[in-house]
Amino acid sequence: MNARLQKYFLVTFLLLSNFTAFAIPTVRLHAGMTIKESVIISKELYFLNAPKNLQEALVVIDGQNIIIDFNQSLLQGSNDKINPDEFYGLSLLIKKGSKNITIKNANMHGFKVAIFADSIENLVIMNCDLSYNWRQHLHSSLEKEDISDWMSYHHNENDEWLRYGAAMYLKNCKKAIVYNNIVTGGQCALMMTRCENTEVYDNHFSFNSGIGIGLYRSSHNTIYHNQLDYNVRGYRDGTYNRGQDSAGILVYEQSSNNIFAFNSATHSGDGFFLWAGQSTLDTGLGGCNDNFIYGNDFSYASNNGIEATFSQNLIMKNNLRFCDYGIWGGYSYNTDITDNTFENNRIGIAVENGQNFNIALNSFTNGQTAIKLWSREKQPPEWNYAKTKNTESSNYWIAANRLTSIKNAFDIAKTDTVVLSGNSKLFVENNYVIAENASNIDTSRDLEFLDIDYKKDLRLQTIKADQIPVLIVPQGKKEIRMTEWGPYDFRYPILWLKEVDSNQIYRFEVLGASGKWDLHKATGFTIIEKGGNGFPSTITAKAELGKQDQQIQLAYTGASFQDIFGKKKDSSLPIYFGFNHFNTQAKWNIQFFKWDAEHDPSKGFSQFQKLLENSPVFNTVSNEIAYNWWGEIGEHLPADSFATLAKTIMQLPEGVYHIGVTADDFVKLLIDEVEVINAWDSQLTELDENTHHSITIPLKKGAHTFKLVHAEKKGLATLQFYLTRD
């Protein structure tokens, strides 16, 4: 047991000894209760809805020297809701000013936030299962990314992070201990803002769709021996690997002097995502500095194993395998990257506009480039950072690294003063790729043997040197399978669409923990090949021409399991799972227009729509509306100040339809000339998650006209349309 935790329990024991014969009462939970003394919760199932807002709570703790033993009770909230993005309310509030509080043995599910602690000193949260609370409904599909799934942490001065929910949200807490807790099937596990001297260890925060552990203006904390795997979104193997700012560990906005040691944060968007903060970008001051990132496993990140930007830090002895970038260190400075293992990354270390780096004793095996250094031609004019600080790429010492089977060892451009010493190379195609605009690149001693030794950092003395925790599930990026509710966790049966070829041959994986499956029915498909009836297995099917309803349904028999929502499924009778798709068979006629000040969409729709009477600058036909424009909409066509008019007629069977549109900046949807979605408001694009708009609507059998009107002002543009049927 942690030494500080032992001391805390001893103090608590002595305090409780003043009570008569340790007569801690047993109480039942009820909505609106306030707990002011140590209690044991009667072990029951509590189905209690919290208040809709987060300013009130289902249960409040108010006082000092209190132990709440939930006794493995289950507290289930949002009992009038089904989907996780509808969950609401705060389960447990530890009231501001309370002190010496212990929460243990709790099971809380179905809330927007499970535990909120404000300005608490000596808080302990232990042995709790806070899984299956709020999470976002994701819209990125197997074929395309949806920007409404991106998360943003840039502002949290007023607890803006709470819009993403959390299993635990700690604010202004000091000397907290969070250990041996479980959070899975949610979005954010533990989020801390302005917390100090907190210890977070031996927790299991995996298979969430956002963040394992997040810090904002939180310093001098120690985070170690946590399992933070598969905290990911925005990934489709072989199609896109954006990560959408998900991460095993998030370190944001002036979070400094923290220790991160012996954590496993694999298969996440970023394994470790550190950004100095908006205040640093605005002033050039501060940063997320002097963090010690030691002995962690950040492998199989969809994007970066470690991203550490606009800051100075020490990165040592981490595993960074099979990532896109092992380390991305843009605009960082005074940074040491020592004795890390880089394997099978596209680029091992990439530093843009960095200064004063020591890169030594690292191992690089297999990859395109081991170390890439460069500088932008021009700094963004809106960055005060670049106006107040030197941002030239300069001053690197790269020594005693081991490079094996690398195409390009060192790729250096627009950088001044790099000393390369004693780097060993085996099966390296290009030792140096040095651009003409690089200067003072010293390779004269690079073939010499160099012996470097370093001492163990004293900050590790307080941490037992255990091995990194290992999650016993399949390993590899191809094992990241994103459902509409988050990463697949290998615990329930699923029919996973792996690929569709040009001949409309669908190849599926049949995945599950155990048990058997049989084909129950297939609609709109002809089954070509079926693997064995255990797990894993495969199915190959050909889509039948002209069929709108496409369904393959399988029947599972075997042991009980937890489904995607954490509900226990008893398989005494067959449980059905499979693949459902509604093929609209639409042909969209799409026109693009260039608008001027007279038709500015931000001035209102009535004046803007007159633009659509003009001749378009471009016409096209498409089977779907699935656009993400990062620049021009086409060669010699505009990137900004354009409009889109898309029309189609769909022949639909009678049914209830779920229709969605993701758009930046303005959009309207009309069905049979009736407006059903009106998002003609630029405020809806200020946060990415607000760019998606949806309705559920019954439609009669027959032909229905669909019309999308969209306008873009500047920057990223997107227009995506979705239709599914019950």
XYZ file of C-alpha atoms in Angstrom:
726
model
C 0.000 0.000 0.000
C 1.179 3.532 -0.753
C 2.959 5.061 2.261
C 0.879 8.217 2.239
C -2.287 6.150 2.012
C -1.191 4.070 5.006
C -0.619 7.238 6.994
C -4.002 8.583 5.950
C -5.815 5.436 7.043
C -4.012 5.505 10.397
C -5.098 9.095 11.010
C -8.648 8.235 9.971
C -8.638 5.198 12.257
C -7.611 7.304 15.230
C -10.268 9.870 14.455
C -12.970 7.235 14.169
C -11.902 5.682 17.461
C -13.530 8.628 19.179
C -16.897 7.331 18.027
C -18.689 4.852 20.290
C -17.337 1.338 19.639
C -16.792 2.148 15.989
C -20.573 2.084 15.512
C -20.566 3.185 11.889
C -24.208 3.204 10.811
C -25.524 1.351 7.762
C -27.833 3.502 5.638
C -29.841 3.196 2.443
C -29.274 5.629 -0.384
C -32.036 7.974 -1.447
C -32.209 10.931 -3.766
C -31.249 14.233 -2.186
C -29.449 12.815 0.829
C -26.502 14.593 2.462
C -23.922 12.493 4.310
C -22.039 14.207 7.141
C -20.524 11.244 8.949
C -18.917 7.928 8.152
C -21.433 5.370 6.924
C -21.704 1.981 5.282
C -24.189 1.889 2.424
C -26.662 -0.974 2.531
C -25.676 -3.359 -0.249
C -28.519 -3.018 -2.704
C -29.368 -2.073 -6.271
C -30.333 1.609 -6.346
C -32.127 2.914 -9.421
C -32.097 6.657 -8.779
C -32.185 9.521 -11.230
C -30.046 12.553 -10.456
C -31.127 16.152 -11.059
C -30.796 17.137 -14.710
C -28.111 19.769 -14.055
C -24.619 19.347 -12.624
C -25.050 22.054 -9.979
C -27.053 19.638 -7.838
C -26.287 16.023 -7.030
C -28.069 12.821 -6.192
C -25.939 12.412 -3.038
C -23.827 15.073 -1.278
C -20.945 14.521 1.133
C -20.295 17.463 3.440
C -17.870 17.376 6.350
C -14.516 16.154 7.557
C -12.934 12.814 8.447
C -15.604 10.790 6.659
C -15.362 7.301 5.171
C -18.178 6.241 2.837
C -18.097 2.502 2.198
C -20.533 1.798 -0.610
C -20.208 -1.884 0.171
C -20.320 -2.821 -3.555
C -23.786 -1.324 -3.942
C -24.862 -0.495 -7.479
C -26.148 3.018 -8.164
C -27.771 3.295 -11.587
C -28.798 6.681 -12.960
C -30.693 7.941 -16.026
C -33.149 5.084 -15.731
C -35.487 6.792 -18.178
C -32.810 6.792 -20.899
C -31.233 4.118 -23.058
C -28.362 5.635 -24.999
C -25.215 6.876 -23.203
C -25.302 10.307 -24.875
C -28.624 10.899 -23.095
C -27.278 10.179 -19.612
C -27.496 13.111 -17.224
C -26.828 14.270 -13.710
C -24.188 14.076 -11.009
C -24.193 11.005 -8.807
C -21.951 12.089 -5.922
C -20.792 15.592 -4.987
C -18.093 16.038 -2.360
C -18.896 19.521 -1.211
C -16.368 22.326 -1.266
C -14.487 22.659 2.014
C -14.780 19.021 3.010
C -11.581 17.327 4.172
C -10.214 13.836 4.771
C -12.852 12.043 2.688
C -12.676 8.411 1.550
C -14.993 6.933 -1.097
C -14.650 3.218 -1.623
C -16.356 0.144 -3.066
C -18.871 2.084 -5.168
C -20.458 1.062 -8.472
C -21.971 4.041 -10.298
C -23.279 3.884 -13.848
C -25.555 5.939 -16.066
C -24.557 9.492 -15.068
C -23.031 12.454 -16.878
C -20.522 12.670 -14.005
C -20.197 9.984 -11.354
C -18.001 11.732 -8.738
C -17.281 15.477 -8.526
C -14.936 16.822 -5.851
C -14.347 20.556 -5.423
C -11.520 21.951 -3.270
C -11.007 18.846 -1.151
C -7.831 18.108 0.773
C -6.915 14.480 1.440
C -9.487 12.792 -0.769
C -9.247 9.052 -1.399
C -11.220 7.279 -4.150
C -10.523 3.563 -4.129
C -11.909 0.247 -5.354
C -14.745 1.844 -7.318
C -16.237 0.795 -10.654
C -17.396 3.934 -12.439
C -17.881 2.443 -15.878
C -20.614 2.994 -18.465
C -21.373 6.608 -17.780
C -21.921 9.346 -20.386
C -20.265 9.101 -23.791
C -20.812 10.731 -27.125
C -22.561 9.050 -30.038
C -19.834 8.903 -32.679
C -20.553 9.586 -36.342
C -17.278 8.700 -38.027
C -17.935 5.618 -40.110
C -15.950 2.805 -41.651
C -15.472 4.888 -44.787
C -15.086 8.467 -43.576
C -14.250 10.661 -40.624
C -16.796 13.052 -39.151
C -15.416 16.263 -37.614
C -18.227 16.375 -35.045
C -16.358 13.607 -33.216
C -13.310 15.807 -32.516
C -12.745 16.767 -28.887
C -11.366 20.142 -27.769
C -9.771 20.948 -24.415
C -8.477 24.439 -25.112
C -10.653 26.115 -22.482
C -11.482 24.772 -19.059
C -11.377 27.867 -16.864
C -15.104 27.416 -16.248
C -15.095 23.610 -16.297
C -15.873 23.447 -20.017
C -14.510 19.894 -19.965
C -17.658 18.800 -18.165
C -19.508 18.791 -21.480
C -17.653 15.519 -22.137
C -18.734 14.015 -18.832
C -16.373 12.124 -16.541
C -16.302 9.183 -14.214
C -14.310 11.362 -11.791
C -13.830 15.124 -11.996
C -11.479 16.609 -9.395
C -11.203 20.385 -9.113
C -8.810 22.325 -6.859
C -8.016 19.163 -4.909
C -4.800 18.682 -2.958
C -3.169 15.464 -1.783
C -5.800 13.252 -3.343
C -5.257 9.526 -3.862
C -7.041 7.676 -6.655
C -6.209 4.001 -6.874
C -7.535 0.603 -7.901
C -10.591 1.967 -9.697
C -12.150 0.751 -12.947
C -13.592 2.915 -15.706
C -14.531 1.403 -19.056
C -17.247 2.014 -21.601
C -17.293 5.769 -20.946
C -15.688 8.798 -22.552
C -13.414 10.354 -19.915
C -12.262 8.428 -16.858
C -10.399 10.831 -14.529
C -10.211 14.568 -15.256
C -8.312 16.891 -12.928
C -8.191 20.669 -13.024
C -5.977 22.738 -10.700
C -5.029 19.694 -8.643
C -1.731 19.324 -6.812
C 0.208 16.555 -5.088
C -2.249 13.904 -6.198
C -1.284 10.244 -6.602
C -3.067 8.192 -9.238
C -2.014 4.563 -9.470
C -3.096 0.979 -10.138
C -6.263 2.062 -11.925
C -7.829 0.407 -14.966
C -9.148 3.072 -17.328
C -9.400 1.334 -20.694
C -11.766 1.122 -23.662
C -13.122 4.637 -23.294
C -13.843 6.906 -26.253
C -11.935 9.967 -25.034
C -9.403 10.306 -22.212
C -7.957 7.943 -19.630
C -6.431 10.590 -17.347
C -6.578 14.316 -18.091
C -4.801 17.235 -16.380
C -5.519 20.954 -16.697
C -3.432 23.463 -14.732
C -2.463 20.542 -12.499
C 1.104 20.210 -11.228
C 3.275 18.142 -8.885
C 1.153 15.024 -9.339
C 2.381 11.440 -9.592
C 0.634 9.091 -12.014
C 1.935 5.552 -12.239
C 1.129 1.876 -12.827
C -2.168 2.665 -14.532
C -3.711 0.697 -17.370
C -4.919 3.271 -19.882
C -5.264 1.286 -23.093
C -7.732 1.728 -25.940
C -8.787 5.276 -25.082
C -9.437 6.146 -28.688
C -11.722 7.532 -31.354
C -11.249 8.698 -34.939
C -9.561 5.568 -36.265
C -10.266 3.152 -39.081
C -7.386 0.832 -39.877
C -5.999 1.644 -43.296
C -8.459 4.519 -43.914
C -7.887 7.320 -41.376
C -5.891 7.626 -38.166
C -6.769 11.048 -36.783
C -7.371 10.052 -33.168
C -9.544 13.188 -32.841
C -7.584 14.280 -29.743
C -8.335 11.178 -27.721
C -5.468 10.034 -25.495
C -4.443 7.669 -22.760
C -2.969 10.646 -20.866
C -3.829 14.297 -21.553
C -1.646 17.081 -20.089
C -2.947 20.558 -20.852
C -2.507 24.234 -20.040
C 0.290 24.886 -17.536
C 0.460 21.399 -16.027
C 4.058 21.048 -14.853
C 6.406 19.020 -12.642
C 4.314 15.886 -12.870
C 5.655 12.329 -12.944
C 4.183 9.777 -15.356
C 5.815 6.402 -14.821
C 5.164 2.766 -15.719
C 1.737 3.393 -17.269
C 0.365 1.444 -20.210
C -1.446 3.725 -22.643
C -1.465 1.706 -25.842
C -3.967 1.677 -28.726
C -5.053 5.244 -27.980
C -5.426 8.326 -30.159
C -2.216 9.677 -28.662
C -0.591 7.651 -25.938
C 0.485 10.866 -24.213
C -0.828 14.252 -25.378
C 0.813 17.352 -23.870
C 0.085 20.913 -24.975
C 1.321 24.048 -23.200
C -2.014 25.815 -23.418
C -3.710 28.764 -25.010
C -2.156 31.166 -22.510
C 1.329 30.129 -23.672
C 0.333 30.530 -27.296
C -1.043 33.999 -26.530
C 1.823 35.260 -24.346
C 4.832 33.048 -25.044
C 5.092 32.405 -21.293
C 4.814 29.249 -19.222
C 4.072 25.831 -20.616
C 3.560 22.287 -19.462
C 7.142 22.094 -18.274
C 9.486 19.766 -16.427
C 7.234 16.748 -16.564
C 9.012 13.419 -16.216
C 7.692 10.793 -18.636
C 9.415 7.558 -17.690
C 9.044 3.854 -18.442
C 5.602 3.964 -20.060
C 4.243 2.006 -23.011
C 2.634 4.273 -25.602
C 2.607 1.788 -28.471
C -0.004 1.373 -31.197
C -1.152 4.981 -30.994
C -3.305 5.866 -33.957
C -1.429 9.167 -34.217
C 1.435 10.032 -31.809
C 2.935 7.850 -29.132
C 3.896 11.101 -27.362
C 2.928 14.603 -28.393
C 4.709 17.260 -26.326
C 4.558 20.794 -27.703
C 5.557 24.355 -26.685
C 7.209 23.015 -23.531
C 10.337 21.509 -21.970
C 10.256 17.979 -20.562
C 12.247 14.818 -19.880
C 11.187 11.730 -21.848
C 13.009 8.554 -20.856
C 12.774 4.757 -21.271
C 9.347 4.651 -22.918
C 8.146 2.089 -25.457
C 6.921 3.718 -28.674
C 6.076 1.025 -31.197
C 3.817 0.942 -34.249
C 2.714 4.578 -33.995
C 2.493 7.062 -36.840
C 4.917 9.376 -35.015
C 6.753 7.962 -32.018
C 7.256 11.474 -30.606
C 5.959 14.736 -32.026
C 7.720 17.637 -30.327
C 6.694 20.729 -32.242
C 7.962 24.038 -30.777
C 9.394 22.313 -27.728
C 12.748 23.313 -26.267
C 15.266 22.268 -23.584
C 13.986 18.731 -23.945
C 15.775 15.430 -23.292
C 14.688 12.288 -25.145
C 16.776 9.484 -23.668
C 16.865 5.673 -23.882
C 13.451 5.190 -25.457
C 12.539 2.307 -27.755
C 11.163 3.274 -31.183
C 9.977 0.441 -33.372
C 7.950 0.305 -36.588
C 6.896 3.942 -36.478
C 6.614 5.881 -39.717
C 8.739 8.605 -38.097
C 10.460 8.022 -34.776
C 11.006 11.603 -33.556
C 9.662 14.656 -35.381
C 10.453 18.141 -34.097
C 9.191 21.251 -35.842
C 10.673 24.590 -34.745
C 12.387 23.138 -31.686
C 15.470 24.313 -29.798
C 18.039 22.785 -27.464
C 17.275 19.074 -27.659
C 19.367 16.204 -26.353
C 18.430 12.997 -28.161
C 20.578 10.153 -26.889
C 20.744 6.398 -26.306
C 17.476 5.693 -28.110
C 16.853 2.617 -30.211
C 15.174 2.969 -33.628
C 14.121 -0.155 -35.510
C 12.193 -0.282 -38.793
C 10.571 2.826 -40.164
C 10.692 5.556 -42.753
C 12.716 8.091 -40.740
C 14.360 7.935 -37.330
C 14.674 11.684 -36.584
C 13.166 14.534 -38.610
C 13.950 18.194 -37.801
C 12.643 21.221 -39.642
C 11.180 24.698 -39.372
C 8.177 26.374 -40.953
C 8.809 28.890 -43.665
C 6.463 31.363 -41.965
C 4.867 31.467 -38.522
C 1.085 31.843 -38.153
C 0.448 35.597 -37.807
C -2.133 35.089 -35.046
C 0.429 33.420 -32.735
C 1.888 35.866 -30.241
C 4.108 32.970 -29.194
C 6.158 33.341 -32.364
C 6.417 37.092 -31.814
C 7.804 36.800 -28.286
C 10.011 33.691 -28.489
C 12.695 32.395 -30.769
C 11.082 29.691 -32.861
C 13.978 28.848 -35.152
C 14.886 25.168 -35.327
C 18.309 24.998 -33.710
C 20.788 23.374 -31.310
C 20.447 19.593 -31.294
C 22.793 17.043 -29.790
C 22.014 13.613 -31.236
C 24.272 10.964 -29.751
C 24.732 7.237 -29.169
C 21.444 6.236 -30.742
C 21.078 2.797 -32.355
C 19.405 2.676 -35.775
C 18.453 -0.555 -37.525
C 16.538 -1.080 -40.773
C 15.645 2.582 -41.241
C 15.239 4.218 -44.653
C 16.341 7.718 -43.583
C 18.374 8.069 -40.417
C 18.334 11.866 -40.074
C 16.169 14.195 -42.170
C 17.128 17.819 -41.446
C 15.807 20.989 -43.095
C 15.831 24.701 -42.196
C 17.684 23.939 -38.952
C 20.837 25.464 -37.514
C 23.490 23.644 -35.454
C 23.097 19.899 -35.116
C 25.882 17.762 -33.664
C 25.684 14.040 -34.421
C 27.991 11.818 -32.369
C 28.428 8.080 -32.117
C 25.147 6.979 -33.659
C 25.385 3.350 -34.802
C 23.585 2.365 -38.003
C 22.765 -1.038 -39.466
C 20.822 -1.542 -42.696
C 20.177 2.198 -43.008
C 19.490 3.319 -46.580
C 20.262 7.043 -46.180
C 22.409 8.226 -43.293
C 21.689 11.923 -43.819
C 19.009 13.747 -45.768
C 20.138 17.332 -45.265
C 18.453 20.203 -47.107
C 20.393 23.146 -48.489
C 18.729 25.480 -45.988
C 20.165 23.503 -43.037
C 23.354 24.961 -41.533
C 26.124 23.886 -39.169
C 25.314 20.182 -39.331
C 28.310 18.387 -37.793
C 28.553 14.703 -38.751
C 32.324 14.437 -38.286
C 32.109 12.330 -35.132
C 29.040 10.324 -35.992
C 30.972 7.151 -36.817
C 32.919 7.213 -33.560
C 31.998 5.024 -30.607
C 30.455 7.009 -27.793
C 29.781 5.643 -24.317
C 27.232 7.646 -22.324
C 25.990 6.864 -18.843
C 23.281 8.526 -16.843
C 22.036 8.255 -13.303
C 18.559 7.270 -12.270
C 16.376 10.300 -11.676
C 15.792 10.877 -7.957
C 12.114 11.514 -8.601
C 11.616 7.776 -9.141
C 12.609 6.885 -5.587
C 9.031 7.249 -4.392
C 7.690 4.802 -7.013
C 8.115 1.061 -6.807
C 9.730 -0.164 -10.008
C 7.018 -2.576 -11.040
C 6.556 -3.658 -14.626
C 4.174 -1.803 -16.886
C 0.673 -3.314 -16.526
C -0.385 -5.410 -19.504
C -3.933 -5.612 -20.836
C -4.610 -9.179 -21.985
C -6.364 -8.482 -25.272
C -5.233 -8.669 -28.909
C -2.419 -6.242 -29.775
C -1.973 -4.178 -32.924
C -3.597 -1.219 -34.647
C -5.860 -3.508 -36.649
C -7.441 -4.470 -33.325
C -8.763 -0.914 -32.854
C -12.357 -1.251 -34.030
C -14.471 1.816 -33.450
C -18.195 1.325 -32.954
C -20.678 4.184 -32.790
C -20.191 4.174 -28.998
C -16.444 3.748 -28.716
C -13.728 1.102 -29.082
C -14.726 -2.549 -29.216
C -13.591 -4.262 -26.001
C -13.550 -7.949 -27.069
C -16.152 -8.918 -24.453
C -19.284 -9.316 -26.562
C -20.063 -10.850 -29.975
C -19.845 -8.525 -32.947
C -19.973 -8.846 -36.734
C -17.311 -6.444 -37.941
C -17.244 -5.219 -41.534
C -13.602 -5.427 -42.527
C -13.803 -4.325 -46.156
C -15.984 -3.974 -49.240
C -14.401 -4.394 -52.669
C -15.399 -2.924 -56.020
C -17.518 -6.009 -56.804
C -19.637 -5.425 -53.684
C -18.073 -8.356 -51.882
C -18.344 -7.767 -48.129
C -15.802 -9.405 -45.825
C -16.706 -9.646 -42.143
C -14.942 -10.735 -38.973
C -16.994 -12.575 -36.355
C -15.522 -11.597 -33.010
C -16.298 -12.457 -29.408
C -14.826 -13.761 -26.191
C -16.198 -17.292 -26.275
C -19.227 -19.347 -27.279
C -20.700 -20.317 -30.629
C -22.636 -18.602 -33.379
C -24.874 -19.630 -36.270
C -26.266 -17.774 -39.243
C -29.853 -16.798 -38.445
C -30.815 -14.870 -41.569
C -29.432 -12.776 -44.408
C -31.377 -10.095 -46.276
C -29.956 -8.296 -49.283
C -26.861 -10.532 -49.201
C -25.850 -13.862 -50.653
C -23.494 -15.670 -48.276
C -20.426 -16.828 -50.233
C -18.264 -18.274 -47.482
C -18.700 -18.909 -43.784
C -15.924 -19.810 -41.368
C -16.198 -21.990 -38.298
C -18.827 -21.336 -35.647
C -16.403 -20.330 -32.904
C -14.631 -17.018 -32.276
C -12.891 -15.495 -34.133
C -14.289 -16.392 -37.525
C -15.229 -14.869 -40.872
C -18.141 -14.386 -43.256
C -17.937 -13.326 -46.891
C -21.107 -12.097 -48.619
C -22.107 -10.446 -51.879
C -24.604 -7.586 -51.847
C -27.676 -8.318 -53.939
C -28.322 -5.778 -56.667
C -31.217 -3.388 -56.058
C -31.856 -4.359 -52.410
C -32.116 -1.451 -49.982
C -32.312 -3.432 -46.743
C -29.015 -5.210 -46.102
C -28.840 -7.390 -43.015
C -26.891 -10.348 -41.717
C -28.105 -11.645 -38.368
C -26.224 -14.205 -36.295
C -27.405 -16.124 -33.221
C -25.019 -16.401 -30.267
C -25.063 -19.179 -27.692
C -22.575 -19.553 -24.855
C -21.578 -17.893 -21.617
C -23.220 -14.693 -20.443
C -21.397 -11.458 -21.285
C -21.502 -7.680 -20.876
C -22.798 -5.897 -23.955
C -21.686 -2.554 -25.401
C -23.727 -0.723 -22.729
C -22.393 -2.803 -19.831
C -25.599 -4.802 -19.467
C -25.276 -8.455 -18.589
C -26.684 -10.727 -21.272
C -27.806 -14.202 -20.244
C -27.608 -16.565 -23.207
C -30.043 -19.195 -22.014
C -31.780 -18.256 -25.268
C -29.968 -17.226 -28.456
C -28.805 -13.622 -28.547
C -28.881 -11.979 -31.966
C -26.197 -9.697 -33.336
C -25.044 -8.723 -36.781
C -24.802 -6.098 -39.502
C -27.549 -3.726 -40.629
C -27.354 -1.181 -43.418
C -29.933 0.731 -45.411
C -28.811 1.454 -48.948
C -30.545 4.646 -50.075
C -29.532 4.046 -53.711
C -29.520 7.805 -54.059
C -27.998 9.836 -56.869
C -27.224 13.322 -55.650
C -27.009 16.210 -58.095
C -24.565 18.646 -56.525
C -23.898 22.251 -57.490
C -21.247 24.562 -56.060
C -21.495 28.366 -55.994
C -19.128 31.181 -55.085
C -20.812 33.786 -52.905
C -19.993 37.470 -52.461
C -20.722 40.074 -49.768
C -24.250 40.579 -51.090
C -25.038 36.914 -50.412
C -23.068 36.502 -47.198
C -24.794 33.574 -45.384
C -24.090 35.076 -41.965
C -26.489 37.929 -42.831
C -29.417 35.541 -43.070
C -30.817 32.868 -45.333
C -33.346 34.887 -47.330
C -30.753 37.050 -49.084
C -28.279 34.197 -49.417
C -30.668 31.832 -51.226
C -30.928 34.225 -54.168
C -27.379 33.111 -54.968
C -28.726 29.701 -55.904
C -30.528 31.215 -58.895
C -27.140 31.983 -60.476
C -24.997 29.619 -62.502
C -22.850 27.290 -60.383
C -19.082 27.219 -60.689
C -19.112 23.417 -60.697
C -21.572 20.487 -61.052
C -21.157 16.847 -60.109
C -23.129 13.679 -59.352
C -22.440 11.392 -56.390
C -23.928 8.374 -54.637
C -23.383 10.054 -51.276
C -22.726 13.344 -49.523
C -19.451 12.789 -47.692
C -17.219 15.837 -47.987
C -14.346 17.044 -45.829
C -12.589 19.989 -47.470
C -9.226 20.969 -45.994
C -8.583 23.323 -48.886
C -10.066 23.906 -52.326
C -13.220 22.000 -53.249
C -11.533 21.183 -56.535
C -8.800 22.343 -58.863
C -9.193 26.046 -59.626
C -12.263 26.130 -57.354
C -12.742 28.061 -54.113
C -11.612 26.956 -50.666
C -13.695 29.562 -48.811
C -16.867 31.601 -49.403
C -18.642 28.872 -51.342
C -22.059 27.238 -51.199
C -23.360 23.744 -51.915
C -26.795 22.754 -53.230
C -27.409 18.993 -53.282
C -30.673 17.378 -54.448
C -31.911 13.830 -54.823
C -35.089 11.765 -55.000
C -35.160 8.600 -52.900
C -37.596 5.732 -53.264
C -38.177 4.630 -49.687
C -40.255 1.962 -47.965
C -42.509 3.125 -45.162
C -40.654 3.417 -41.887
C -39.057 5.529 -39.201
C -35.832 7.135 -40.409
C -32.904 8.590 -38.526
C -31.385 11.398 -40.552
C -28.218 13.300 -39.733
C -26.197 16.116 -41.277
C -22.725 17.281 -40.257
C -21.860 20.690 -41.667
C -19.465 23.587 -41.303
C -20.529 26.426 -41.416
C -24.272 26.687 -42.334
C -26.795 24.056 -43.437
C -30.491 23.400 -44.014
C -32.198 20.137 -44.967
C -35.570 20.013 -46.668
C -37.568 16.823 -47.262
C -40.420 17.152 -49.745
C -39.806 20.931 -49.579
C -40.422 20.972 -45.813
C -37.538 22.236 -43.700
C -36.603 19.549 -41.171
C -33.105 20.693 -40.112
C -32.197 24.363 -39.701
C -28.592 24.930 -38.627
C -28.102 28.315 -40.285
C -26.093 29.641 -37.356
C -22.309 30.004 -37.279
C -22.292 29.559 -33.488
C -22.996 25.879 -34.100
C -19.500 25.491 -35.544
C -17.633 27.016 -32.592
C -17.344 23.514 -31.102
C -16.858 20.535 -33.393
C -19.364 18.388 -31.510
C -22.115 20.886 -32.354
C -21.678 20.539 -36.115
C -23.849 17.417 -36.257
C -27.638 17.789 -36.490
C -30.164 14.964 -36.507
C -33.863 14.150 -36.563
C -36.012 11.035 -36.371
C -38.945 11.171 -38.760
C -41.590 8.759 -40.134
C -41.836 8.624 -43.921
C -44.453 6.954 -46.067
C -43.643 4.562 -48.876
C -42.769 6.249 -52.131
C -40.591 8.943 -53.640
C -39.239 11.685 -51.388
C -37.174 14.707 -52.394
C -34.167 15.705 -50.309
C -32.472 19.087 -50.616
C -29.338 20.181 -48.762
C -28.323 23.844 -48.761
C -24.874 24.496 -47.329
C -22.559 27.503 -47.072
C -18.933 27.784 -46.014
C -17.210 30.951 -44.787
C -13.549 30.050 -44.222
C -11.247 27.372 -42.913
C -12.199 23.715 -42.718
C -15.435 22.860 -44.509
C -17.530 19.723 -44.285
C -20.869 18.381 -45.470
C -21.972 14.843 -44.661
C -25.404 13.230 -44.857
C -26.626 10.105 -43.033
C -29.832 8.088 -43.284
C -30.700 4.865 -41.465
C -33.993 3.049 -40.898
C -35.390 1.271 -37.842
